[in-house]
PDB file of C-alpha atoms in Angstrom:
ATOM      1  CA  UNK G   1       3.623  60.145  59.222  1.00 49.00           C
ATOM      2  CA  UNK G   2       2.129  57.363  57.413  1.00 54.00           C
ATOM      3  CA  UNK G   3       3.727  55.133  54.279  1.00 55.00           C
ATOM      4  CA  UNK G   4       1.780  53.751  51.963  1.00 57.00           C
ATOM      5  CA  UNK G   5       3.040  50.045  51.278  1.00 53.00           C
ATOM      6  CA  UNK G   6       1.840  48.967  47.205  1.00 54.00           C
ATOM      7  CA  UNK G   7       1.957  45.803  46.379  1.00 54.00           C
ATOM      8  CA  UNK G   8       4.384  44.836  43.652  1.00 53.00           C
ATOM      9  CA  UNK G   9       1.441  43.485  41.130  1.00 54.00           C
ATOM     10  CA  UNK G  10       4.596  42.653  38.878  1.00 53.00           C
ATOM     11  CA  UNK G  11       5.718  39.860  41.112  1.00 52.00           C
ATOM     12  CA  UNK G  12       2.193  38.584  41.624  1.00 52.00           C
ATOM     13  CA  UNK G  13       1.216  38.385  37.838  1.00 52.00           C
ATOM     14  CA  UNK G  14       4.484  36.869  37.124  1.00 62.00           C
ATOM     15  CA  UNK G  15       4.013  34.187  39.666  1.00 61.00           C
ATOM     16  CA  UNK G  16       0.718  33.243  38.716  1.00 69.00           C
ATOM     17  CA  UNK G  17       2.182  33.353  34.775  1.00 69.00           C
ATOM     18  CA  UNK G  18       4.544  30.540  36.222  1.00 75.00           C
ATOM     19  CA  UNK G  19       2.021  28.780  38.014  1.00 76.00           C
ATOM     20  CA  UNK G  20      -0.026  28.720  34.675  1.00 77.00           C
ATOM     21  CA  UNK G  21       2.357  27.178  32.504  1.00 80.00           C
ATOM     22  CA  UNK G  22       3.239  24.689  34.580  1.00 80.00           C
ATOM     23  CA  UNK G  23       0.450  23.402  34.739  1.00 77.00           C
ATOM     24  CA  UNK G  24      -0.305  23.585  31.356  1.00 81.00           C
ATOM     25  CA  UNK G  25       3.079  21.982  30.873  1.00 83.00           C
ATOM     26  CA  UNK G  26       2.033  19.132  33.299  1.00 83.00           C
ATOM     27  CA  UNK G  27      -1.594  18.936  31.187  1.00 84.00           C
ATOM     28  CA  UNK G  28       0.802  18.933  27.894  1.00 85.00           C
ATOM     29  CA  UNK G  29       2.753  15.788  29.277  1.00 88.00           C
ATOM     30  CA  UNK G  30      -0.050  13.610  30.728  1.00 87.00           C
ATOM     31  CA  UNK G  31      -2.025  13.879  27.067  1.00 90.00           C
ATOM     32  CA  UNK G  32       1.298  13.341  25.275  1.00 89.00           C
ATOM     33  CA  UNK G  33       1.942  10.094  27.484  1.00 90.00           C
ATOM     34  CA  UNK G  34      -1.887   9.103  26.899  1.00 92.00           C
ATOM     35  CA  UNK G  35      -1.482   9.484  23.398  1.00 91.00           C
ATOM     36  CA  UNK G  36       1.570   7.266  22.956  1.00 92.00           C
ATOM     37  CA  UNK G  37       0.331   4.740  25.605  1.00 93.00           C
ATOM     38  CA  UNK G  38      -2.745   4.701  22.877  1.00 94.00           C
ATOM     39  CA  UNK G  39      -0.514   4.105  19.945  1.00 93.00           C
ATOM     40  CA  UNK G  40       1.743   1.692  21.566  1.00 94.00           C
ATOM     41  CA  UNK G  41      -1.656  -0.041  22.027  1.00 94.00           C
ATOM     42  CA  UNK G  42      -2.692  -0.409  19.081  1.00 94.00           C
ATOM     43  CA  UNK G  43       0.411  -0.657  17.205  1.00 91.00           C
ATOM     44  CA  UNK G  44       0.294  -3.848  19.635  1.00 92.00           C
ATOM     45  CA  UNK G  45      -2.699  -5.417  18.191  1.00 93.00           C
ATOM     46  CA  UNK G  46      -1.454  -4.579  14.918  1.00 89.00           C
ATOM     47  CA  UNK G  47       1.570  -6.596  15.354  1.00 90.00           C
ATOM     48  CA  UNK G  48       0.293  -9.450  17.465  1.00 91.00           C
ATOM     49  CA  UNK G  49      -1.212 -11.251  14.696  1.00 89.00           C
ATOM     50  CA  UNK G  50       2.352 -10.695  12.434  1.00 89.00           C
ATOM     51  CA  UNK G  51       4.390 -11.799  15.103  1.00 90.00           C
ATOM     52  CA  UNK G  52       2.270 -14.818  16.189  1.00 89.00           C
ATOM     53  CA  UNK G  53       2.266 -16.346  12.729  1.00 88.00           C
ATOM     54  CA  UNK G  54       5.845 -15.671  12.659  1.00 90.00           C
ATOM     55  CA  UNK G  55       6.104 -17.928  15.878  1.00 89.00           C
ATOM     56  CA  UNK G  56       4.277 -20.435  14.725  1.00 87.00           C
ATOM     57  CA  UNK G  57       6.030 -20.744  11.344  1.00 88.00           C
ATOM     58  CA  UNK G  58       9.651 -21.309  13.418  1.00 89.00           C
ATOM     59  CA  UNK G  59       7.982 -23.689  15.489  1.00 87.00           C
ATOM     60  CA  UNK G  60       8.233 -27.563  14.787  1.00 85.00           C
ATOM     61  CA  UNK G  61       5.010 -29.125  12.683  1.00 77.00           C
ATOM     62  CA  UNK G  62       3.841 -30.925  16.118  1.00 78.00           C
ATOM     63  CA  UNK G  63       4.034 -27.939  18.156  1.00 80.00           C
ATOM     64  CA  UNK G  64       2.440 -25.982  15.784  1.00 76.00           C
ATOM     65  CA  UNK G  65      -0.577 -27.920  15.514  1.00 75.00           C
ATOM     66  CA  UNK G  66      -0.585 -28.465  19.895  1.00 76.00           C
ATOM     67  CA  UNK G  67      -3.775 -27.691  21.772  1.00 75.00           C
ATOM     68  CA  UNK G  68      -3.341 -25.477  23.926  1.00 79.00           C
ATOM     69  CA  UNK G  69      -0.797 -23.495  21.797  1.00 77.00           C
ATOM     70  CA  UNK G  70       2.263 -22.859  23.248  1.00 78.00           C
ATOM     71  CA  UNK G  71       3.470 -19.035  22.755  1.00 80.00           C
ATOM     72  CA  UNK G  72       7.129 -19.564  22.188  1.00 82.00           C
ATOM     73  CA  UNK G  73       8.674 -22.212  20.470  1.00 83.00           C
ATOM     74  CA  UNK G  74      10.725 -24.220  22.453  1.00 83.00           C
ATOM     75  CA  UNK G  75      12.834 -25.365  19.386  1.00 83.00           C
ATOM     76  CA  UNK G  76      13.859 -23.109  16.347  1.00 85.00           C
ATOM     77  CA  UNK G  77      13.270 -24.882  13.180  1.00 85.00           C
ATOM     78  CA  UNK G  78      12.335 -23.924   9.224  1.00 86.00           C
ATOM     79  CA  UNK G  79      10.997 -26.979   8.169  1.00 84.00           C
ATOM     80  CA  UNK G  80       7.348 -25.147   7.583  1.00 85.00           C
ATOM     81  CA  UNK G  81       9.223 -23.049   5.187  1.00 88.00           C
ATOM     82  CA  UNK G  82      11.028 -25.842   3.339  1.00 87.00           C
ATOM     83  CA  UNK G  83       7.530 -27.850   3.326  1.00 84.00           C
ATOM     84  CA  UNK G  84       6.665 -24.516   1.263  1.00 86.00           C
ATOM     85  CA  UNK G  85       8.988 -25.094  -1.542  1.00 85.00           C
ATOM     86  CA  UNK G  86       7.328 -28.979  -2.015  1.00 82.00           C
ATOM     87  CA  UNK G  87       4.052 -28.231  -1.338  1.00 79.00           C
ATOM     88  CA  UNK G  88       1.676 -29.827  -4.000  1.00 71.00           C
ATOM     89  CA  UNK G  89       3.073 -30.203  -7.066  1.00 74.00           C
ATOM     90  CA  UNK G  90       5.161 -26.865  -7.947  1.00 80.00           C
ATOM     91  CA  UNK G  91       6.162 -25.441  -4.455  1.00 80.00           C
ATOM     92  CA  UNK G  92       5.862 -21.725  -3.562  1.00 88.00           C
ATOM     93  CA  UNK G  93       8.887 -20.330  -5.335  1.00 89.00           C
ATOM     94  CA  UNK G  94       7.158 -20.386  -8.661  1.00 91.00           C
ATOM     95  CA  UNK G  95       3.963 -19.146  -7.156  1.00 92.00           C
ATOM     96  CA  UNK G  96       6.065 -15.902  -5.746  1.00 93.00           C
ATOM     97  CA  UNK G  97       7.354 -15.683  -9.213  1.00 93.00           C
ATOM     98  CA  UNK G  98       4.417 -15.987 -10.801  1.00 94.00           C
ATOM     99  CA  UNK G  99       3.104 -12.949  -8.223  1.00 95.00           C
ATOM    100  CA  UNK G 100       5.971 -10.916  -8.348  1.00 95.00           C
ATOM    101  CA  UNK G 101       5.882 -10.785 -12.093  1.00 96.00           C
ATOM    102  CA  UNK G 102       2.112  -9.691 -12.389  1.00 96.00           C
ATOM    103  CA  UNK G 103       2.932  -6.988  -9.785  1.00 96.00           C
ATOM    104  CA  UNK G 104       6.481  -5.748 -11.845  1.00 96.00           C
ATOM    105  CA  UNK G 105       4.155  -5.506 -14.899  1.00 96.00           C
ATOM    106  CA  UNK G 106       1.222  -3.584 -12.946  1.00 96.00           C
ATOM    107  CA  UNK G 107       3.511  -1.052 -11.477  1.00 96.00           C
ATOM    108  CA  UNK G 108       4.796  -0.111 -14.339  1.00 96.00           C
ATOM    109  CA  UNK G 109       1.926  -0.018 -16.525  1.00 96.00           C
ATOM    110  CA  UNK G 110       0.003   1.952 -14.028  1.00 96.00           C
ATOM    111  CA  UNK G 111       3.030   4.587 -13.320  1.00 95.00           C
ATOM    112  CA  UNK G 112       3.167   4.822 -16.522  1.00 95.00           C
ATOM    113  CA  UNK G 113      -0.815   5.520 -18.010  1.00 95.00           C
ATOM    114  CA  UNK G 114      -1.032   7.699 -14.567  1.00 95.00           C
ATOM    115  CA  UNK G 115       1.525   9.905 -15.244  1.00 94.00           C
ATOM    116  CA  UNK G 116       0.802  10.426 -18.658  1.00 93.00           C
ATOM    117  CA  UNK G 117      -2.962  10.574 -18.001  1.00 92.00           C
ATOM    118  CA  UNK G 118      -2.601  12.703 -14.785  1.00 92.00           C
ATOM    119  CA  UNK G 119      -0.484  14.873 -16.833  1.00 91.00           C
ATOM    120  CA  UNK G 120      -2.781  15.439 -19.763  1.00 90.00           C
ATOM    121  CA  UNK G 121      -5.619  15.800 -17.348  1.00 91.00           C
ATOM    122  CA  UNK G 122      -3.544  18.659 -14.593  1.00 88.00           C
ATOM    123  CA  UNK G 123      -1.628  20.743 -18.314  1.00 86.00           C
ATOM    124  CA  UNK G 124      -3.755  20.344 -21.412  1.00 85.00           C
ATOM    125  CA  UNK G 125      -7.092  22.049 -21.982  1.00 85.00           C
ATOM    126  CA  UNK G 126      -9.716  20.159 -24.374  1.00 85.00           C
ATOM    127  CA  UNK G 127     -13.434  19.758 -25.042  1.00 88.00           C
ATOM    128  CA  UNK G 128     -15.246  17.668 -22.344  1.00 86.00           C
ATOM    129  CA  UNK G 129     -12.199  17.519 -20.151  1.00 87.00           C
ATOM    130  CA  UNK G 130     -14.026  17.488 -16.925  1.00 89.00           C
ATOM    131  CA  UNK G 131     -16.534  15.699 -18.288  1.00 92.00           C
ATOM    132  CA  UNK G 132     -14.467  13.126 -18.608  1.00 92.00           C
ATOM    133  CA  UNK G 133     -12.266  13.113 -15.517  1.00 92.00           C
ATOM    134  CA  UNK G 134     -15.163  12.519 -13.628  1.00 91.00           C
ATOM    135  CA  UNK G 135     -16.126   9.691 -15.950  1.00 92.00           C
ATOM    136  CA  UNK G 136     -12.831   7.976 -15.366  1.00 90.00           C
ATOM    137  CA  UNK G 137     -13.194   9.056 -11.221  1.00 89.00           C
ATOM    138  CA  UNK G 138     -16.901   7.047 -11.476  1.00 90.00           C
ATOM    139  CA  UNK G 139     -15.369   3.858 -12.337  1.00 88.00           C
ATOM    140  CA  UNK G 140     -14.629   3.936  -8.497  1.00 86.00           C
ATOM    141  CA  UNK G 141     -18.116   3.085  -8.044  1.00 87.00           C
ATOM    142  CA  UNK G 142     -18.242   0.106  -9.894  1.00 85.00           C
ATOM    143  CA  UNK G 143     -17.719  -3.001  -7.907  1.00 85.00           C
ATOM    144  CA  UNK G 144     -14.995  -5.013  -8.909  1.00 82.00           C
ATOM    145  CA  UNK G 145     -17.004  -8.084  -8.610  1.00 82.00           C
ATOM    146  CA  UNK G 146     -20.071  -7.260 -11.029  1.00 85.00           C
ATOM    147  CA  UNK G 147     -17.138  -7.502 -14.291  1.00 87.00           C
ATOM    148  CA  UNK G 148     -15.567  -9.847 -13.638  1.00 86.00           C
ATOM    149  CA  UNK G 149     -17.310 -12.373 -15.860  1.00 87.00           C
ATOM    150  CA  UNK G 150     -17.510  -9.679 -18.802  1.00 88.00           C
ATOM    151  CA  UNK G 151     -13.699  -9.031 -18.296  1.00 88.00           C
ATOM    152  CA  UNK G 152     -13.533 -12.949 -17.888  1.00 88.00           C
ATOM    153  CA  UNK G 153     -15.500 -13.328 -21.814  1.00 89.00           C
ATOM    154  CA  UNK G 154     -13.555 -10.611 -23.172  1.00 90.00           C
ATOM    155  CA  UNK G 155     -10.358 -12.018 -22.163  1.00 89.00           C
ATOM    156  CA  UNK G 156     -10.700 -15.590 -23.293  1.00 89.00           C
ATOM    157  CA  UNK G 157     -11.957 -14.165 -27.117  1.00 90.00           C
ATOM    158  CA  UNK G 158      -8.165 -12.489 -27.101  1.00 90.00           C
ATOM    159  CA  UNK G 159      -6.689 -15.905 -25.094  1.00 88.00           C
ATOM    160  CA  UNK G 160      -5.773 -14.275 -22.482  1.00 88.00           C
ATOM    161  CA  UNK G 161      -7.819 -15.310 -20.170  1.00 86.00           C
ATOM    162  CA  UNK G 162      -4.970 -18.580 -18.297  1.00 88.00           C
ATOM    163  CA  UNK G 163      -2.056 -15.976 -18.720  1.00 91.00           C
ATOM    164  CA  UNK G 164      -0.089 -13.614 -16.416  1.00 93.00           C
ATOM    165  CA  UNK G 165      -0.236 -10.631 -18.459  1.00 93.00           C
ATOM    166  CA  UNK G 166      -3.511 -10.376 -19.066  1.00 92.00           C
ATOM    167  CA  UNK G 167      -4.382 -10.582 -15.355  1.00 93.00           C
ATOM    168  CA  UNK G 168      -1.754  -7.820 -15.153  1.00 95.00           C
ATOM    169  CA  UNK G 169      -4.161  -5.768 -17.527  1.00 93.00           C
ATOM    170  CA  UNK G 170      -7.255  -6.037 -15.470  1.00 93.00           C
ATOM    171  CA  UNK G 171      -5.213  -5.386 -12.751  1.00 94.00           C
ATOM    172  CA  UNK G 172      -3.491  -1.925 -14.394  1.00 94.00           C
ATOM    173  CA  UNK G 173      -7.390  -1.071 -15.554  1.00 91.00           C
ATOM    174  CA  UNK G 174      -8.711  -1.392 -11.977  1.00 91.00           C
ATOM    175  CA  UNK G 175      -6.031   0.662 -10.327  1.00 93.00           C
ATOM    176  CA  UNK G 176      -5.791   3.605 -13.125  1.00 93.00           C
ATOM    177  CA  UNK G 177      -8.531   5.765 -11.786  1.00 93.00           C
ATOM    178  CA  UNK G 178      -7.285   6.082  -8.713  1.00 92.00           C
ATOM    179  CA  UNK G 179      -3.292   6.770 -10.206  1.00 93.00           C
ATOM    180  CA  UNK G 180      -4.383   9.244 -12.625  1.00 94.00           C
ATOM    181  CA  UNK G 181      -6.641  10.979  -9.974  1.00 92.00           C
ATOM    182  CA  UNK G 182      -3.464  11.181  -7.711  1.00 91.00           C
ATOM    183  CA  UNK G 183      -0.977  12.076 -10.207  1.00 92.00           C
ATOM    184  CA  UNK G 184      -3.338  15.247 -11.865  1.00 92.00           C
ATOM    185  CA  UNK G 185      -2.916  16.769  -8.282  1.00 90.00           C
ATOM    186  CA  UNK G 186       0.543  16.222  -8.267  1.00 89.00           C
ATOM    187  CA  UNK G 187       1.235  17.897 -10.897  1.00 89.00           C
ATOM    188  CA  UNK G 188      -1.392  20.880 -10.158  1.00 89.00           C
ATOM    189  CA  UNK G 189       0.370  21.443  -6.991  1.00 86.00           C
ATOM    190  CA  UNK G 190       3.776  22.298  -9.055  1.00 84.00           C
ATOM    191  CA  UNK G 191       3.753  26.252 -10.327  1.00 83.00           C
ATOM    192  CA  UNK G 192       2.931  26.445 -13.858  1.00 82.00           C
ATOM    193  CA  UNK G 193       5.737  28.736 -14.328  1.00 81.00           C
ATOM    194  CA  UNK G 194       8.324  25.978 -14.002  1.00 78.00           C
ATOM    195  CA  UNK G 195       6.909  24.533 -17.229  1.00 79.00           C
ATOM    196  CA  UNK G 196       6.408  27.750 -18.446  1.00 78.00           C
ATOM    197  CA  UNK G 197      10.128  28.770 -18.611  1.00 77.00           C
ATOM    198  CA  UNK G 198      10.699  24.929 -20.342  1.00 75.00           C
ATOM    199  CA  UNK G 199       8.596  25.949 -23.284  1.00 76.00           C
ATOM    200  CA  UNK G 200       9.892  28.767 -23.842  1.00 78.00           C
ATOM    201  CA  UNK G 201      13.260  27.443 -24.043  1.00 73.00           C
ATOM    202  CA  UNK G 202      11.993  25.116 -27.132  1.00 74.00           C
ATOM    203  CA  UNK G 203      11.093  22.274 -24.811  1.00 77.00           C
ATOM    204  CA  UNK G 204       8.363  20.270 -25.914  1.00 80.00           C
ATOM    205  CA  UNK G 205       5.366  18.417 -23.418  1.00 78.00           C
ATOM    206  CA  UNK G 206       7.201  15.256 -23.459  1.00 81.00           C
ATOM    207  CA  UNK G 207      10.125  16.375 -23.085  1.00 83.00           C
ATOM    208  CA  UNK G 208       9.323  18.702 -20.495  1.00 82.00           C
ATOM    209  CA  UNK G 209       7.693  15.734 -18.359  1.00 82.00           C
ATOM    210  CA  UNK G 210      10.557  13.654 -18.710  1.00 83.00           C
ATOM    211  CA  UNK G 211      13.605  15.966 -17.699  1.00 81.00           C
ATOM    212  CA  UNK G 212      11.594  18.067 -14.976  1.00 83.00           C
ATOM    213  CA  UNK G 213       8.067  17.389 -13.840  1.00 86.00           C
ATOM    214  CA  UNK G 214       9.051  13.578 -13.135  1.00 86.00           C
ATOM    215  CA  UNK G 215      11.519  14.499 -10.548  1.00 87.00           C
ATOM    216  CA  UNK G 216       8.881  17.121  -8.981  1.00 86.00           C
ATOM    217  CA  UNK G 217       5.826  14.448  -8.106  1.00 89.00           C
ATOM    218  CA  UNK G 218       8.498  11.956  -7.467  1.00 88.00           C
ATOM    219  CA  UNK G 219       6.333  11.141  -4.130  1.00 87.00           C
ATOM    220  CA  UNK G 220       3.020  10.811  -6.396  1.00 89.00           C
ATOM    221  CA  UNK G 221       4.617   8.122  -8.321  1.00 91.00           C
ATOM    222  CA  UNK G 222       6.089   6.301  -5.489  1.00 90.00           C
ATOM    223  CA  UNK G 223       2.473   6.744  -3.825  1.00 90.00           C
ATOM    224  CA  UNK G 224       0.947   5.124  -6.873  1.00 93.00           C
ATOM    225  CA  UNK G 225       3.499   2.604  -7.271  1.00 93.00           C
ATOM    226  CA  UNK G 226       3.245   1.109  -4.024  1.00 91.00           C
ATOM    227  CA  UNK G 227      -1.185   1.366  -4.068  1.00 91.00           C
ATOM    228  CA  UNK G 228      -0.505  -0.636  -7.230  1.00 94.00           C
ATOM    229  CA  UNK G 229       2.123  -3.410  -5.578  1.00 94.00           C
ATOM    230  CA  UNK G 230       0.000  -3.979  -2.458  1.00 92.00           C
ATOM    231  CA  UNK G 231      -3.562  -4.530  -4.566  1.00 93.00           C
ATOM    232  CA  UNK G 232      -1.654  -7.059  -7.146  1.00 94.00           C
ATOM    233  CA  UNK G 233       0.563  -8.671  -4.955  1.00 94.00           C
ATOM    234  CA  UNK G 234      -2.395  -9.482  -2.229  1.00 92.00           C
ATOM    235  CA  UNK G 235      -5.415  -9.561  -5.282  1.00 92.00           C
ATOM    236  CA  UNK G 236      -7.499 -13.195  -5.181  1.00 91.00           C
ATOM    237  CA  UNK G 237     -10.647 -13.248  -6.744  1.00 91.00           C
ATOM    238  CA  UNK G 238      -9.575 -12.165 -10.105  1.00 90.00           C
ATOM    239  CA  UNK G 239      -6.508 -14.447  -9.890  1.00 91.00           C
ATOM    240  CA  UNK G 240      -9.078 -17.193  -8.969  1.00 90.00           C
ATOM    241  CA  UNK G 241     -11.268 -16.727 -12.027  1.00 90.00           C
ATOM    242  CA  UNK G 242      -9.170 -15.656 -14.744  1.00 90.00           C
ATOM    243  CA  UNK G 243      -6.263 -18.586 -14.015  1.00 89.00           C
ATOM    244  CA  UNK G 244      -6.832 -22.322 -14.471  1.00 85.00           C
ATOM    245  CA  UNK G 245      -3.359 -23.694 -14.664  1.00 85.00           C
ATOM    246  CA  UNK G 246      -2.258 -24.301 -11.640  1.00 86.00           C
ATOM    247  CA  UNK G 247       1.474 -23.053 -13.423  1.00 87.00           C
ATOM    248  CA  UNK G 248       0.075 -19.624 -13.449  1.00 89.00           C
ATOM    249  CA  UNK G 249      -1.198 -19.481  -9.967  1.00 91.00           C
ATOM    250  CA  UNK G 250      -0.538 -16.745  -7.789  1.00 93.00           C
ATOM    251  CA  UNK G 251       0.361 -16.458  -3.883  1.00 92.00           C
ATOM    252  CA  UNK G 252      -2.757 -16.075  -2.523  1.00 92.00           C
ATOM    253  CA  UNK G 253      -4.257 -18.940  -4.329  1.00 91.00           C
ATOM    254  CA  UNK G 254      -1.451 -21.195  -3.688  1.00 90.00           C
ATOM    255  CA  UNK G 255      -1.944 -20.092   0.244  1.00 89.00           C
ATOM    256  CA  UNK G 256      -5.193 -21.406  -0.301  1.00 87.00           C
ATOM    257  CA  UNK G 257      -4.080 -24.763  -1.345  1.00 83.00           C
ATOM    258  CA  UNK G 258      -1.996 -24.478   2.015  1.00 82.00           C
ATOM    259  CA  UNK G 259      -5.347 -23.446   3.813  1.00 77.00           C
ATOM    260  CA  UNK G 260      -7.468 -26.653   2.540  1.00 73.00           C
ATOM    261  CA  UNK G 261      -4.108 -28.830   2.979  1.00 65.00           C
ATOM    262  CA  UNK G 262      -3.881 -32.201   1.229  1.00 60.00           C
ATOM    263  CA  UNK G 263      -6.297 -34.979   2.563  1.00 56.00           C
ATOM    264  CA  UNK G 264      -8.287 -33.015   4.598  1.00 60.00           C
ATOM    265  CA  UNK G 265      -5.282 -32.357   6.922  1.00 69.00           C
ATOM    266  CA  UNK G 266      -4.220 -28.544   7.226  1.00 74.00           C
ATOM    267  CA  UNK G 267      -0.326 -27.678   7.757  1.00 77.00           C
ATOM    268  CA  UNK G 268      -0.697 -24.733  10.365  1.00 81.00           C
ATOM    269  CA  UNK G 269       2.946 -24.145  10.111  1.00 82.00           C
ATOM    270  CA  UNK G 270       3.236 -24.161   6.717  1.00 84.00           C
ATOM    271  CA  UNK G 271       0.323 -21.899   6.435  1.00 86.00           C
ATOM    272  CA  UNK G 272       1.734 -19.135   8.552  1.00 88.00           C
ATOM    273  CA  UNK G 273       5.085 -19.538   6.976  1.00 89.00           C
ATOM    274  CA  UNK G 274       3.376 -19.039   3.524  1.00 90.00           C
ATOM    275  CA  UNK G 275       2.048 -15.680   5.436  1.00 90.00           C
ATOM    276  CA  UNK G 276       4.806 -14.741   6.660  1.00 92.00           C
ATOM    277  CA  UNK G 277       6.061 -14.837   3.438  1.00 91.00           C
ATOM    278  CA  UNK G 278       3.391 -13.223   1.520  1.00 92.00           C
ATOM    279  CA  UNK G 279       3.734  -9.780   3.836  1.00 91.00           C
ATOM    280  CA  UNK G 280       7.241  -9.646   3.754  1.00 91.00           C
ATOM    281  CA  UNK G 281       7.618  -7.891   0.145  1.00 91.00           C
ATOM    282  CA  UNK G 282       4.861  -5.293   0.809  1.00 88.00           C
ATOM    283  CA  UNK G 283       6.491  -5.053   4.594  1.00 88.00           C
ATOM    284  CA  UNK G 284       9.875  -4.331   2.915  1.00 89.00           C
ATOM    285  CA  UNK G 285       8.295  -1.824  -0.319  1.00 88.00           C
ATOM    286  CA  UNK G 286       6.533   0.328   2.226  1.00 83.00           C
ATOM    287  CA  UNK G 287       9.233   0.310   4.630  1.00 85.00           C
ATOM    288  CA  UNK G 288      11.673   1.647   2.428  1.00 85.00           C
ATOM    289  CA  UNK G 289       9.607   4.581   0.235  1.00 80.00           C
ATOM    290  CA  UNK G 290       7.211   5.537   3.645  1.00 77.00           C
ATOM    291  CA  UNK G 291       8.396   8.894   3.600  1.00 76.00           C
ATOM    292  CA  UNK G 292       7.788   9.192  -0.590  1.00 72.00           C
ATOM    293  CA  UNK G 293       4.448   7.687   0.265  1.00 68.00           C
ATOM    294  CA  UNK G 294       3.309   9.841   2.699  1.00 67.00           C
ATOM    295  CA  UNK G 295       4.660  12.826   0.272  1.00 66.00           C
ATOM    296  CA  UNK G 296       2.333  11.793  -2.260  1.00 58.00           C
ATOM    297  CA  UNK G 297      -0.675  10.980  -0.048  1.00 59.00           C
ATOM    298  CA  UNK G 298      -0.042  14.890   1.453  1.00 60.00           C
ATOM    299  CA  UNK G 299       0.677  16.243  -1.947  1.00 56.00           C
ATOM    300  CA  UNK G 300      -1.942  14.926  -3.558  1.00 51.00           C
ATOM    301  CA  UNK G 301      -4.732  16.932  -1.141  1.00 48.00           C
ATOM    302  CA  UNK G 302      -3.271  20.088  -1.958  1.00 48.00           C
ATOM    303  CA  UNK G 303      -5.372  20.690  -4.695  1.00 47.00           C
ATOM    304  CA  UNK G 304      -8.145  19.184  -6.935  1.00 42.00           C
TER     305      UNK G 304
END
């Protein structure tokens, strides 16, 4: 009498199931550790040239101007930062003011006409409106450089062309198509029925907007907000053209004073201190509202 021995396929399929995901598991590791060694990377070149201007600006005036370089400074020091606050004949402090304030005024001028604009463009239904979204998403197309001397005309008939605020209105105009574009898909990608219930409650557009659709594309307008810092705060050419007194400068031109230095003779520490000082508000602003930012950016693809 013969028996029949079967092999237990059970054991053999589960076995070769193991075998499978562990080396899928293994395949799943080595691309995860080539992806982050990728990052690291470039996150590496990123920061190199940050963190070498902040070496230099720490270093003393002598060794910052030594050939070869030397990598880290052997002595501590912030005299390239206090040779900031006397350069030429204001110092950087009002320069940063001057700066800051152009950017306060952008970012809220552009938050605001967005939001409204976006609104009106995402909730209201009118004659031509597509017609003219577009027409406000084509002034994308128009290079920034090719106005500037009919902006520059324009703006010295209404004397603004030497003051802050009016460079804070060419700067709102240039960065409204891109905020309204932004904010009308934040507010398409909240249910109308949210608003709905509102009206029907005896709230009116406004008032709607104000108490519950702000709160909603919260990330739009933080999105918007910081596009609109970062372009002001870092924006030269316009700055350059539209400003004569040297009162009413901005940061980037005053760096440039830095950059040409005074007879001929360029402070390299005092240059990359002005840097480091430059990037540390837009460093700080994205920093802190990243997540809002990336919100909006996300949000703002939903629909169209």
């Amino acid at each position: 009498m013969t028996t029949n021995i079967q092999p237990n396929t059970n054991v053999v399929f589960s076995a070769t199931d193991q075998s499978q995901q562990q080396a899928r598991r293994r395949r799943n590791r080595l691309f995860l550790a080539m992806r982050y060694a990728v990052l690291i990377v470039l996150a590496l070149l990123f920061l190199f040239p940050i963190v070498w201007s902040f070496l230099n600006s720490i270093k003393p005036p002598a060794e910052a101007l030594a050939v070869p370089p030397t990598y880290l400074p052997t002595t501590i020091v912030l005299d390239n930062y206090m040779e900031l606050t006397t350069f030429g004949r204001i110092g950087v402090v009002q320069h940063v003011g001057n700066s800051a304030f152009v950017a306060l005024l952008t970012v809220v001028g552009t938050i605001v006409l967005s939001t409204l604009g976006g609104y009106g463009f995402a909730r209201f239904e009118f004659r031509g409106k597509n017609i003219m979204f577009i027409m406000v998403l084509s002034t994308l197309m128009i290079p920034f450089q090719s106005i500037l001397i009919p902006l520059f005309v324009m703006l010295s008939k209404v004397n603004l062309h030497n003051s802050l605020f009016g460079l804070a209105l060419v700067y709102i105009t240039f960065q409204l198509p891109f905020g309204i574009f932004l904010m009308r898909n934040s507010f398409l990608a909240v249910p109308k029925e949210i608003e709905e219930s509102a009206l029907l409650d005896g709230c009116t557009s406004l008032s709607v907007l104000y108490r519950m659709m702000l709160r909603l594309v919260l990330p739009g307008i933080v999105t918007v907000a910081i596009y609109a810092f970062i372009n002001s705060w870092n924006e030269f050419l316009a700055a350059l053209i539209f400003m004569t007194d040297q009162n009413n400068f901005t940061l980037p031109i005053f760096l440039t004073n830095v950059r040409s230095g005074l007879y001929g003779i360029i402070d390299w520490g005092a240059l990359q201190a002005g840097v480091i000082v430059s990037i540390i508000p837009s460093l700080v602003i994205f920093l802190l509202l990243q997540r809002y930012y990336m919100n909006g950016l996300m949000g703002g693809a939903v629909k169209s």
